[in-house]
Short mmCIF file of C-alpha atoms and ligand atoms in Angstrom, two decimals:
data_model
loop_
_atom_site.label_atom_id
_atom_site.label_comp_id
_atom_site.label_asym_id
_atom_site.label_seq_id
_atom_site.Cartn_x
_atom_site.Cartn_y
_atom_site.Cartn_z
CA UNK A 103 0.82 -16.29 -22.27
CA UNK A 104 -1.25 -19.62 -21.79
CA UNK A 105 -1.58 -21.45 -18.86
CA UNK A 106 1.57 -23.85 -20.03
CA UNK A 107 3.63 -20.84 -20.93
CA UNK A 108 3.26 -19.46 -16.90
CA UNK A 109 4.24 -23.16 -15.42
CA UNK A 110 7.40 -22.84 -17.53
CA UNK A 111 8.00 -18.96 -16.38
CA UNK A 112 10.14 -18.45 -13.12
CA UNK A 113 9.07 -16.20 -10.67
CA UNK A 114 12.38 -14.24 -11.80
CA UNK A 115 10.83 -14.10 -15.06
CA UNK A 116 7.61 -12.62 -14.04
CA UNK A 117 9.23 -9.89 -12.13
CA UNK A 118 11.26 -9.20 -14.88
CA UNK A 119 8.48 -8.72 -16.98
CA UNK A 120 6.24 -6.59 -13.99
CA UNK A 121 9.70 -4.15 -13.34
CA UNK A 122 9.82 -3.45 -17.41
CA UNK A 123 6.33 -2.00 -16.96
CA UNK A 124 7.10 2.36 -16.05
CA UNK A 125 4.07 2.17 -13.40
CA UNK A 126 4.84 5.27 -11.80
CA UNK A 127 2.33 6.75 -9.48
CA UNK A 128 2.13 9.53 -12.07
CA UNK A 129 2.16 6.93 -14.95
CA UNK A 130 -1.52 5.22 -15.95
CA UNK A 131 -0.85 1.32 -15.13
CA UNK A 132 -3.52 -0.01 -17.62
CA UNK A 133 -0.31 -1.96 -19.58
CA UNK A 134 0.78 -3.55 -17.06
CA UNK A 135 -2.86 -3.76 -15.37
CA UNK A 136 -3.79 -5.75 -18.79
CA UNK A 137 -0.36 -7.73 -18.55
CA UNK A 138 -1.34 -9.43 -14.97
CA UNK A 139 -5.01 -9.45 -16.04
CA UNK A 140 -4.11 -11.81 -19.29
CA UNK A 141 -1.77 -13.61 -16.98
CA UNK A 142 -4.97 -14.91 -14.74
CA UNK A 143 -7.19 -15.67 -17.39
CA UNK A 144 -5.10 -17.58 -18.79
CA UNK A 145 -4.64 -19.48 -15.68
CA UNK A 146 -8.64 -19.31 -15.43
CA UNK A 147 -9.47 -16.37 -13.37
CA UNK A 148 -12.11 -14.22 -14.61
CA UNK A 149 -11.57 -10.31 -14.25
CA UNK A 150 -13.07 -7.39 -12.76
CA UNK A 151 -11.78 -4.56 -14.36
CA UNK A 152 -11.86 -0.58 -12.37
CA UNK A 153 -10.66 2.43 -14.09
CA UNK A 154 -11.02 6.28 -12.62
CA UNK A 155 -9.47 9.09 -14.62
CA UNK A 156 -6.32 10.58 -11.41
CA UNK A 157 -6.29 13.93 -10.56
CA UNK A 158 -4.22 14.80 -13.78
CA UNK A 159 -7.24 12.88 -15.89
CA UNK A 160 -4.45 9.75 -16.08
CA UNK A 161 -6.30 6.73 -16.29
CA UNK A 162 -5.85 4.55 -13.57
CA UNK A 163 -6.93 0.25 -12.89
CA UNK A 164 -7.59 -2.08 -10.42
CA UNK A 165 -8.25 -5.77 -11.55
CA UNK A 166 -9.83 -7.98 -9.19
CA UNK A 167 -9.91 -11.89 -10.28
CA UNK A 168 -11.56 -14.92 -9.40
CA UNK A 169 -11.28 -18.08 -9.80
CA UNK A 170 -14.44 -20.25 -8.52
CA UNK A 171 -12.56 -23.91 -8.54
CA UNK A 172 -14.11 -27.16 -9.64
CA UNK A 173 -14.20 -29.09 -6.42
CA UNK A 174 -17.18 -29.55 -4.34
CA UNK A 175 -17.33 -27.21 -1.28
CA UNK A 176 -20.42 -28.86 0.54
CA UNK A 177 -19.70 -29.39 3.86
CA UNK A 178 -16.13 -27.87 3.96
CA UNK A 179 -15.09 -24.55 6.52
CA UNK A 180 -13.38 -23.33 3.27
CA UNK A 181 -16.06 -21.74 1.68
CA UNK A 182 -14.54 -18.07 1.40
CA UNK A 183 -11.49 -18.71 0.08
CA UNK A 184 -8.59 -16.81 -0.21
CA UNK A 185 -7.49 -13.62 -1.57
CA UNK A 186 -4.12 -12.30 -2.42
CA UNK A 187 -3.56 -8.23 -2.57
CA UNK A 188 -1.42 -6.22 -3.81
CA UNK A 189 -0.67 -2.35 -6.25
CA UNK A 190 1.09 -2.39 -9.31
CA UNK A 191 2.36 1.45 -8.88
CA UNK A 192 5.91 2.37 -7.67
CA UNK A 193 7.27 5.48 -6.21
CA UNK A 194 9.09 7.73 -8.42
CA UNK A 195 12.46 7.00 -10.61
CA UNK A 196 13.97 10.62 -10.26
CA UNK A 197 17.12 9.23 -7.60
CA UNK A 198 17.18 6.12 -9.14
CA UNK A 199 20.75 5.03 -8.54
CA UNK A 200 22.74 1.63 -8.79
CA UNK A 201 25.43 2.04 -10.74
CA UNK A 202 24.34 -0.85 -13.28
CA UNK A 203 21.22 -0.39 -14.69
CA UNK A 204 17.99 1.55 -15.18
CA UNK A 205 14.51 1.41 -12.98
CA UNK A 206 12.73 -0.52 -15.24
CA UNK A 207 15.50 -3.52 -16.52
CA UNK A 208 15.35 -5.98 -13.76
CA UNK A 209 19.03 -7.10 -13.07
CA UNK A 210 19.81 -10.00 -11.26
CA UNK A 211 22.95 -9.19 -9.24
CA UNK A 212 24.27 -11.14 -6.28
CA UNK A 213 21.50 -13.14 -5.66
CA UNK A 214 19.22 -10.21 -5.40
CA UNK A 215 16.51 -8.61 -8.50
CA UNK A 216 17.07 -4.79 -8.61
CA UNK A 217 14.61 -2.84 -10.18
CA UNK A 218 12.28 -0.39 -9.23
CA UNK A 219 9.23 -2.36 -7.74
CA UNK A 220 11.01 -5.27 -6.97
CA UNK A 221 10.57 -5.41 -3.65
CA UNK A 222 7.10 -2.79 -3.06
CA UNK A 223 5.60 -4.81 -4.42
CA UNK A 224 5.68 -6.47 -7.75
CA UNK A 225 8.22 -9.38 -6.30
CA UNK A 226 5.31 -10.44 -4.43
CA UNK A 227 2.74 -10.17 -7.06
CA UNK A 228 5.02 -12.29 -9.32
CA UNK A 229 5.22 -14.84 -6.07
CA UNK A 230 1.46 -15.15 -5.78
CA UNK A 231 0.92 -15.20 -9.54
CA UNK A 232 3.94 -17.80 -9.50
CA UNK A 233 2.00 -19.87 -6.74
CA UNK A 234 -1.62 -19.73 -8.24
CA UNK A 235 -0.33 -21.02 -11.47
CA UNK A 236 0.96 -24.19 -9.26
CA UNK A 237 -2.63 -25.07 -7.98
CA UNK A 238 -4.89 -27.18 -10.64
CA UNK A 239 -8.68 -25.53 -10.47
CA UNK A 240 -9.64 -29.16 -10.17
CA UNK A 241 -8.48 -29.09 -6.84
CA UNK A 242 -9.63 -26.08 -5.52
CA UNK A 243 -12.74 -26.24 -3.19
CA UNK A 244 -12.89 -22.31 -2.36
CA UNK A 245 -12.29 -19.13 -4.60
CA UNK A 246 -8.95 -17.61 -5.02
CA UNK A 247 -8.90 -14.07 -5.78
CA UNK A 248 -7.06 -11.39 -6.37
CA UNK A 249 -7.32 -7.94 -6.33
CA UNK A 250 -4.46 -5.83 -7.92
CA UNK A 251 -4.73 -1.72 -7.54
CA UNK A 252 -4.22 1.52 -8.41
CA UNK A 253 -2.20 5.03 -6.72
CA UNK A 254 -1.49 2.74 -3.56
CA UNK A 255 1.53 4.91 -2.82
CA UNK A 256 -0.40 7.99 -3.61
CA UNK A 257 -4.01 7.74 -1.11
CA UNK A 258 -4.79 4.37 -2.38
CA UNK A 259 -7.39 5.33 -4.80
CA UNK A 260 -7.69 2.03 -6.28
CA UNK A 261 -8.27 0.73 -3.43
CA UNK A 262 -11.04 2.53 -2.11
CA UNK A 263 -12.73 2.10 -5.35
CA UNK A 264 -13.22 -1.24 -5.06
CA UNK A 265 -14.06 -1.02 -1.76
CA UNK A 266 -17.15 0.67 -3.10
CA UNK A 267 -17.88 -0.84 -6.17
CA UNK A 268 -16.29 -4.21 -6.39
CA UNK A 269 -19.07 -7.10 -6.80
CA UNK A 270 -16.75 -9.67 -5.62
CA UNK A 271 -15.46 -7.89 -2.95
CA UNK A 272 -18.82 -7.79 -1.57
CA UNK A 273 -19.35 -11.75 -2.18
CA UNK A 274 -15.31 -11.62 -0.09
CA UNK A 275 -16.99 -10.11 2.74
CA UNK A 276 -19.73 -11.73 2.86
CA UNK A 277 -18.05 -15.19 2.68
CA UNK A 278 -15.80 -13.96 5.49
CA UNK A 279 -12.66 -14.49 2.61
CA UNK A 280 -8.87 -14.62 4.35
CA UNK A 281 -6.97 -11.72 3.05
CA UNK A 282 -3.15 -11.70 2.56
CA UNK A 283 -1.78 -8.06 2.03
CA UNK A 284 1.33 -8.88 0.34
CA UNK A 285 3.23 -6.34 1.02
CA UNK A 286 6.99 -6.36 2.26
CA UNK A 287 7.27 -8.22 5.50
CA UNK A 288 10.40 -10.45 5.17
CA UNK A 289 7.16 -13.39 5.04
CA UNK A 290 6.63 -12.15 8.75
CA UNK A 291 3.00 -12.12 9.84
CA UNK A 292 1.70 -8.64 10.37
CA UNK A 293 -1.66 -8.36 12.49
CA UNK A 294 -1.81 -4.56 12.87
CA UNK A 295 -0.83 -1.61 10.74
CA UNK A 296 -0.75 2.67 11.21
CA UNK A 297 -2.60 4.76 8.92
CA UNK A 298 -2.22 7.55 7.51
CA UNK A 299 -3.73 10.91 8.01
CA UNK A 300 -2.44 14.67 5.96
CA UNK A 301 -3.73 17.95 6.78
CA UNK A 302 -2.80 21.78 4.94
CA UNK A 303 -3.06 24.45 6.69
CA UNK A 304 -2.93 27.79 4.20
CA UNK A 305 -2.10 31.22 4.28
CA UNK A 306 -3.29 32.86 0.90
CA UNK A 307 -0.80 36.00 -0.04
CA UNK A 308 -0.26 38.77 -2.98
CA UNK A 309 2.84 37.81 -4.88
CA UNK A 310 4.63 40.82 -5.83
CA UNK A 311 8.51 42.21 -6.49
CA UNK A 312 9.60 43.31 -3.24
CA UNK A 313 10.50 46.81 -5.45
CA UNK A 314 7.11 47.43 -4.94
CA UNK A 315 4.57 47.88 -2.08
CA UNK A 316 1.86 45.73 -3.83
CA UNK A 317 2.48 42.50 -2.14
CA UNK A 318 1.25 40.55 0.83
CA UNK A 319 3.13 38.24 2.36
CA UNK A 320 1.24 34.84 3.41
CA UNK A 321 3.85 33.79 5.99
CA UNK A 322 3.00 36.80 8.27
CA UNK A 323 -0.45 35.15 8.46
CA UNK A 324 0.47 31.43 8.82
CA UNK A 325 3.92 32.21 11.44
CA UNK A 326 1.22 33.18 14.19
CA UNK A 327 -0.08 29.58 14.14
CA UNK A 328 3.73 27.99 14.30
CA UNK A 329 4.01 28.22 17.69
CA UNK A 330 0.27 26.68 18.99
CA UNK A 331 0.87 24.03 15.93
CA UNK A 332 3.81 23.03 17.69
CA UNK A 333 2.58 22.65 20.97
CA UNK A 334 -0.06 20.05 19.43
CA UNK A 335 2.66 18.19 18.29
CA UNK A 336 4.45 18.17 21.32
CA UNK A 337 1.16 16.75 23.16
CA UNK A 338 1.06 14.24 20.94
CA UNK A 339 4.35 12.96 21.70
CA UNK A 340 3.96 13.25 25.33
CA UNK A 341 0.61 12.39 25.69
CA UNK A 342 0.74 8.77 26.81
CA UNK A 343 -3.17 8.60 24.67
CA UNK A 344 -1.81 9.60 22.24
CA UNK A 345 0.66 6.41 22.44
CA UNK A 346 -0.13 2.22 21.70
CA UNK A 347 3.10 0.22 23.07
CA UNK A 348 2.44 -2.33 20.35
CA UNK A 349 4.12 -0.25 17.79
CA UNK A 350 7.53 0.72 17.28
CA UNK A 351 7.92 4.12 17.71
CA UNK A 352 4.80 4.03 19.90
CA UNK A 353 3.61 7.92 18.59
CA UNK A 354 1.72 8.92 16.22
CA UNK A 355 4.49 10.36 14.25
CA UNK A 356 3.38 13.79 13.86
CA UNK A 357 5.54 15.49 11.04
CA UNK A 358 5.38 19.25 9.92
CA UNK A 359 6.73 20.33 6.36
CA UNK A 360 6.28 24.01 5.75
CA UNK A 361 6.00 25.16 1.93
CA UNK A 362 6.30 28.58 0.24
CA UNK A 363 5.38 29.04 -3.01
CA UNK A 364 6.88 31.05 -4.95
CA UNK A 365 10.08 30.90 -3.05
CA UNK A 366 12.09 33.32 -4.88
CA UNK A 367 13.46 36.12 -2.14
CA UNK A 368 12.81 39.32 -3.93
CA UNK A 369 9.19 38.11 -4.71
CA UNK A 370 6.31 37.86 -1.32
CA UNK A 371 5.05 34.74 -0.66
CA UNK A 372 1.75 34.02 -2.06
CA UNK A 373 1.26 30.90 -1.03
CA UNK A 374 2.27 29.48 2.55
CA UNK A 375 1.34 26.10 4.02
CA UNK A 376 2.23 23.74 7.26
CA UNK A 377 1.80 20.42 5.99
CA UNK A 378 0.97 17.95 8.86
CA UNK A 379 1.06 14.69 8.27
CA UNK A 380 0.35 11.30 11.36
CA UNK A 381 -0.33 7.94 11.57
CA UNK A 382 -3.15 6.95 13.44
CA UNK A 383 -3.17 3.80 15.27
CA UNK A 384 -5.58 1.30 16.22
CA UNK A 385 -6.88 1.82 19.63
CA UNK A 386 -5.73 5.85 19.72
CA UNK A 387 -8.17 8.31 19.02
CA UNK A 388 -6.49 11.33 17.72
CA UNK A 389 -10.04 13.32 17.37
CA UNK A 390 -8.90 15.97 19.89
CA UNK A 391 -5.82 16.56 18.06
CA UNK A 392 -7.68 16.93 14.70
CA UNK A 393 -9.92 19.44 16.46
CA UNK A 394 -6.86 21.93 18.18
CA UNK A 395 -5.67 21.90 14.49
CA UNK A 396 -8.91 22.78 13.42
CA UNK A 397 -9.47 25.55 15.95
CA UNK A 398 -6.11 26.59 15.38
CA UNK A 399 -6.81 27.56 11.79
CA UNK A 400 -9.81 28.96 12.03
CA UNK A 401 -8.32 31.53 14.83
CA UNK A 402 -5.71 32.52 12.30
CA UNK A 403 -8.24 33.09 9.59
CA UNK A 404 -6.21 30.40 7.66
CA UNK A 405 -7.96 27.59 5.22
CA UNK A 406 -8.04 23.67 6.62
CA UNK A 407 -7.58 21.60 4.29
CA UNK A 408 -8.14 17.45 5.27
CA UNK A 409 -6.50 15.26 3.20
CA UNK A 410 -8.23 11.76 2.22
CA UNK A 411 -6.25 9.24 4.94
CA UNK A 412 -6.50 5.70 5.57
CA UNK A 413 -7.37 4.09 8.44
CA UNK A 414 -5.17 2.02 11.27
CA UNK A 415 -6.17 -1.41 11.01
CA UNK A 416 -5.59 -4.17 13.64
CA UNK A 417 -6.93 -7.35 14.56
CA UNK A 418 -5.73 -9.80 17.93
CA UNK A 419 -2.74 -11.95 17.11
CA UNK A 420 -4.55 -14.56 18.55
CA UNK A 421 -7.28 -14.47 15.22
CA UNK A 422 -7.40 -17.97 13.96
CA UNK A 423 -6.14 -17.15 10.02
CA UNK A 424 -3.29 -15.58 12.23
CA UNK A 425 -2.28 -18.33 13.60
CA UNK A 426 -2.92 -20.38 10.68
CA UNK A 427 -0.59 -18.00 8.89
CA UNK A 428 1.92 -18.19 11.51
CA UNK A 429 2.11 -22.43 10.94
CA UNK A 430 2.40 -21.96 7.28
CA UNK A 431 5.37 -19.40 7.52
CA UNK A 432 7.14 -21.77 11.09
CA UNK A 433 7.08 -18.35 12.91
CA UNK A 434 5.47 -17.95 16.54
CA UNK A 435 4.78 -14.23 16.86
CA UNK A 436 3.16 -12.06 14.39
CA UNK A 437 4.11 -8.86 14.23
CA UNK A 438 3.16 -4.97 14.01
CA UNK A 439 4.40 -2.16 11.46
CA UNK A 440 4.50 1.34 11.22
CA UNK A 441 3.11 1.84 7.37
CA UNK A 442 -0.48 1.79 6.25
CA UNK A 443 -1.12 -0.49 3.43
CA UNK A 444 -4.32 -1.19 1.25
CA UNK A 445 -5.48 -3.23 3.85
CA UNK A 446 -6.26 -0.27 5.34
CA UNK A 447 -9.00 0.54 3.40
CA UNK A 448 -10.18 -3.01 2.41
CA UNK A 449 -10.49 -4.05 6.34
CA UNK A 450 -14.48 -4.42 6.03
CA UNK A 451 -12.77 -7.78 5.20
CA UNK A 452 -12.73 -9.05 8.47
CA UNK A 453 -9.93 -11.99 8.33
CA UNK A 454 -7.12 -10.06 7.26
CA UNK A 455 -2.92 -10.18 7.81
CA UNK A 456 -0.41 -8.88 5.74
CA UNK A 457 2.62 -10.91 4.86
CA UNK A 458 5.01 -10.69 1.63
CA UNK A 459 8.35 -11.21 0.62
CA UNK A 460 10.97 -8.49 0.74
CA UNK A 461 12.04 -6.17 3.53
CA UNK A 462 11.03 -2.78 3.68
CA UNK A 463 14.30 -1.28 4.35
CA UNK A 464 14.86 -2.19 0.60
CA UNK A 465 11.45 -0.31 -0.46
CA UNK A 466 11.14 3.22 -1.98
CA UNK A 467 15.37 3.21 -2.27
CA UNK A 468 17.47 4.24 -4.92
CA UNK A 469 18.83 1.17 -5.58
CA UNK A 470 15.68 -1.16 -4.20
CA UNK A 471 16.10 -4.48 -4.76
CA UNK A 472 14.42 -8.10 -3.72
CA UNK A 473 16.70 -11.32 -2.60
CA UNK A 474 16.03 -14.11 -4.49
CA UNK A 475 15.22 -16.40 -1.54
CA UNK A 476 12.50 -14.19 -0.59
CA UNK A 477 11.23 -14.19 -3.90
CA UNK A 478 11.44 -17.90 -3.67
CA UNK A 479 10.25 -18.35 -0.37
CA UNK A 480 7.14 -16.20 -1.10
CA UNK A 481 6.08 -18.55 -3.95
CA UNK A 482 5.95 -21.29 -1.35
CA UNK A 483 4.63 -20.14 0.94
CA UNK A 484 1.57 -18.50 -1.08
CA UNK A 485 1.00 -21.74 -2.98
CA UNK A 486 0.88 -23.36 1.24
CA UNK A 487 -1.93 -20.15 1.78
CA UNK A 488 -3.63 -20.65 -1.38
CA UNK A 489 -3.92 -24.77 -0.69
CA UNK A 490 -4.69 -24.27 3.32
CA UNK A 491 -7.82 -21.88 2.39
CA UNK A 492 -9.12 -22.88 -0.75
CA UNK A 493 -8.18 -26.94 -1.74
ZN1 LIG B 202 3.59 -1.17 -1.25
#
């Protein structure tokens, strides 16, 4: 697709194209990684290009893209730029449900895009793609990037990878870059975010027929540590430390899944976990909570495993490319939400907001979908970012 080819595309279009892209967590997203990549070189970005083999030895990318612009910067505030982030993985297709048509056919139906994706988040991508091929290089004084990732949905991978090896994220943070998370926000401006933090704790068992005396059961070992597990999760609901009034709920959320493998009932358990899953906020400190669990499994003589979690991010409302934000979008009040996002991880980037098209209640559904007017919407408004920080 040449430059001409994307002026003539709708936004519609693009997301059309994104959704027809299977970019399953569990899927490699190099096609569709390539697909967006051609998409800003042709529109004169030049691309960074970060692959790691998953877990499952899928390969996995993250683009990042830059274009300098032609216009002089001396003497300008705009020096940084502007960068626009977002994933191009979706969560999986198993319940997919609407009656009309598959996860990955983009339908347009009463003024609204179904599709997986189409709202978290490849309706914004499309948007900012949409807007950056409305602004002429000639005009811009500041870079424009973007950076595109990887497993966002699934530890955000990509993310932290080019947190660590990204040149141009570097020169970004350096250059004190604005940073627009893109994810779903109704084009709300978010200045604060949860995180997200998993931990196993395991009881390891014999699996055997229950005909027999040969097996040991691991939920005799784990059951003991129930009951103090509990009791942490209880503080942390009561706790008012364990509580920031800026969020909605206010906690962090503590959740508890338990898991037996195998789970037949004529067969012991050999395998028995208590998943715990929060999300830390900015301004909470948790530590003593991660510690109880800690001490909690090693009194059992059970195995702690800490999962890889993100962390809170937050900066004042009262941040300058805040309020900047908040003029380009007519609101007066950013916001806070209760998901982590790449942001997350990319927050050595100090000026940061998140703010995309789309509401979240329509993310992660069977039948998720994106209004058109958002869609439309975000393509303004991103072209308004993309001229405010970097023509
Ligand atoms: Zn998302």
């Amino acid at each position: 697709m040449n430059e001409a080819r994307i002026q003539k595309t709708t936004a519609e279009d693009l997301l059309g194209k994104l959704i027809g892209y299977d970019s399953v967590s569990d899927q490699s997203n190099e096609s569709i990684s390539r697909f967006v990549a051609d998409m800003l070189e042709d529109l004169g970005f030049r691309i960074e290009w970060h692959t790691f083999k998953d877990a499952n030895g899928t390969t996995k990318v993250s683009i990042v893209g830059k274009r300098q612009g032609m216009g002089n910067s001396a003497g300008t505030t705009h020096q940084g730029g502007v960068v626009y982030m977002a994933h191009t993985d979706v969560v999986p297709v198993e319940d997919w449900y609407t009656g009309f048509s598959g996860p990955f056919e983009a339908t347009l139906r009463n003024e609204r895009i179904y599709g997986r994706g189409s709202c978290d988040m490849k309706g914004s991508l499309a948007a900012a793609l949409k807007a950056a091929s409305k602004i002429s290089e000639s005009n811009q004084i500041a870079p424009i990037y973007f950076i595109v990732t990887a497993d966002e949905e699934v530890g955000m991978k990509g993310a932290k990878q080019v947190d660590r090896e990204s040149d141009w994220f570097k020169e970004m943070i350096e250059n004190d870059t604005v940073g627009i998370v893109g994810e779903p926000t109704e084009l709300r401006v978010v200045h604060a975010h949860k995180g997200a933090q998993g931990y196993i704790v395991r009881a390891k068992g014999i699996s055997a027929h229950t005909s027999t005396s040969e097996g040991v059961n691991a939920n005799y070992q784990l059951i003991p540590a129930l009951g103090p597990l509990l009791e942490q999760r209880n503080e942390s609901e009561s706790n008012p430390k364990y509580r920031n009034s800026d969020f909605d709920p206010s906690t962090l959320s503590w959740n508890m899944v338990l898991i037996n493998e195998p789970t037949a009932i004529n067969v012991t358990t050999s395998q028995a976990e208590a998943q715990i899953f929060i999300r830390p906020m900015p301004g909470v400190d948790h530590s003593p909570l991660e510690i109880a669990v800690k001490r909690i499994a090693a009194d059992h003589g059970l195995e702690l495993i800490g999962k890889d979690g993100v962390s809170p991010w937050g900066v004042s409302p009262s941040s300058e490319w805040v309020q900047t934000m908040l003029r380009l979008t007519g609101e007066t009040t950013s916001q806070t939400v209760c998901y982590a996002t790449d942001g997350g991880v990319l927050q050595r980037l100090k000026r940061l907001l998140v703010c995309g098209p789309g509401s979240i209640e329509q993310a992660h559904r069977k039948d998720e979908w994106i209004a058109l007017d958002q869609l439309h919407r975000g393509v303004e408004l991103y072209e308004r970012a993309f001229r405010e920080w970097a023509c």
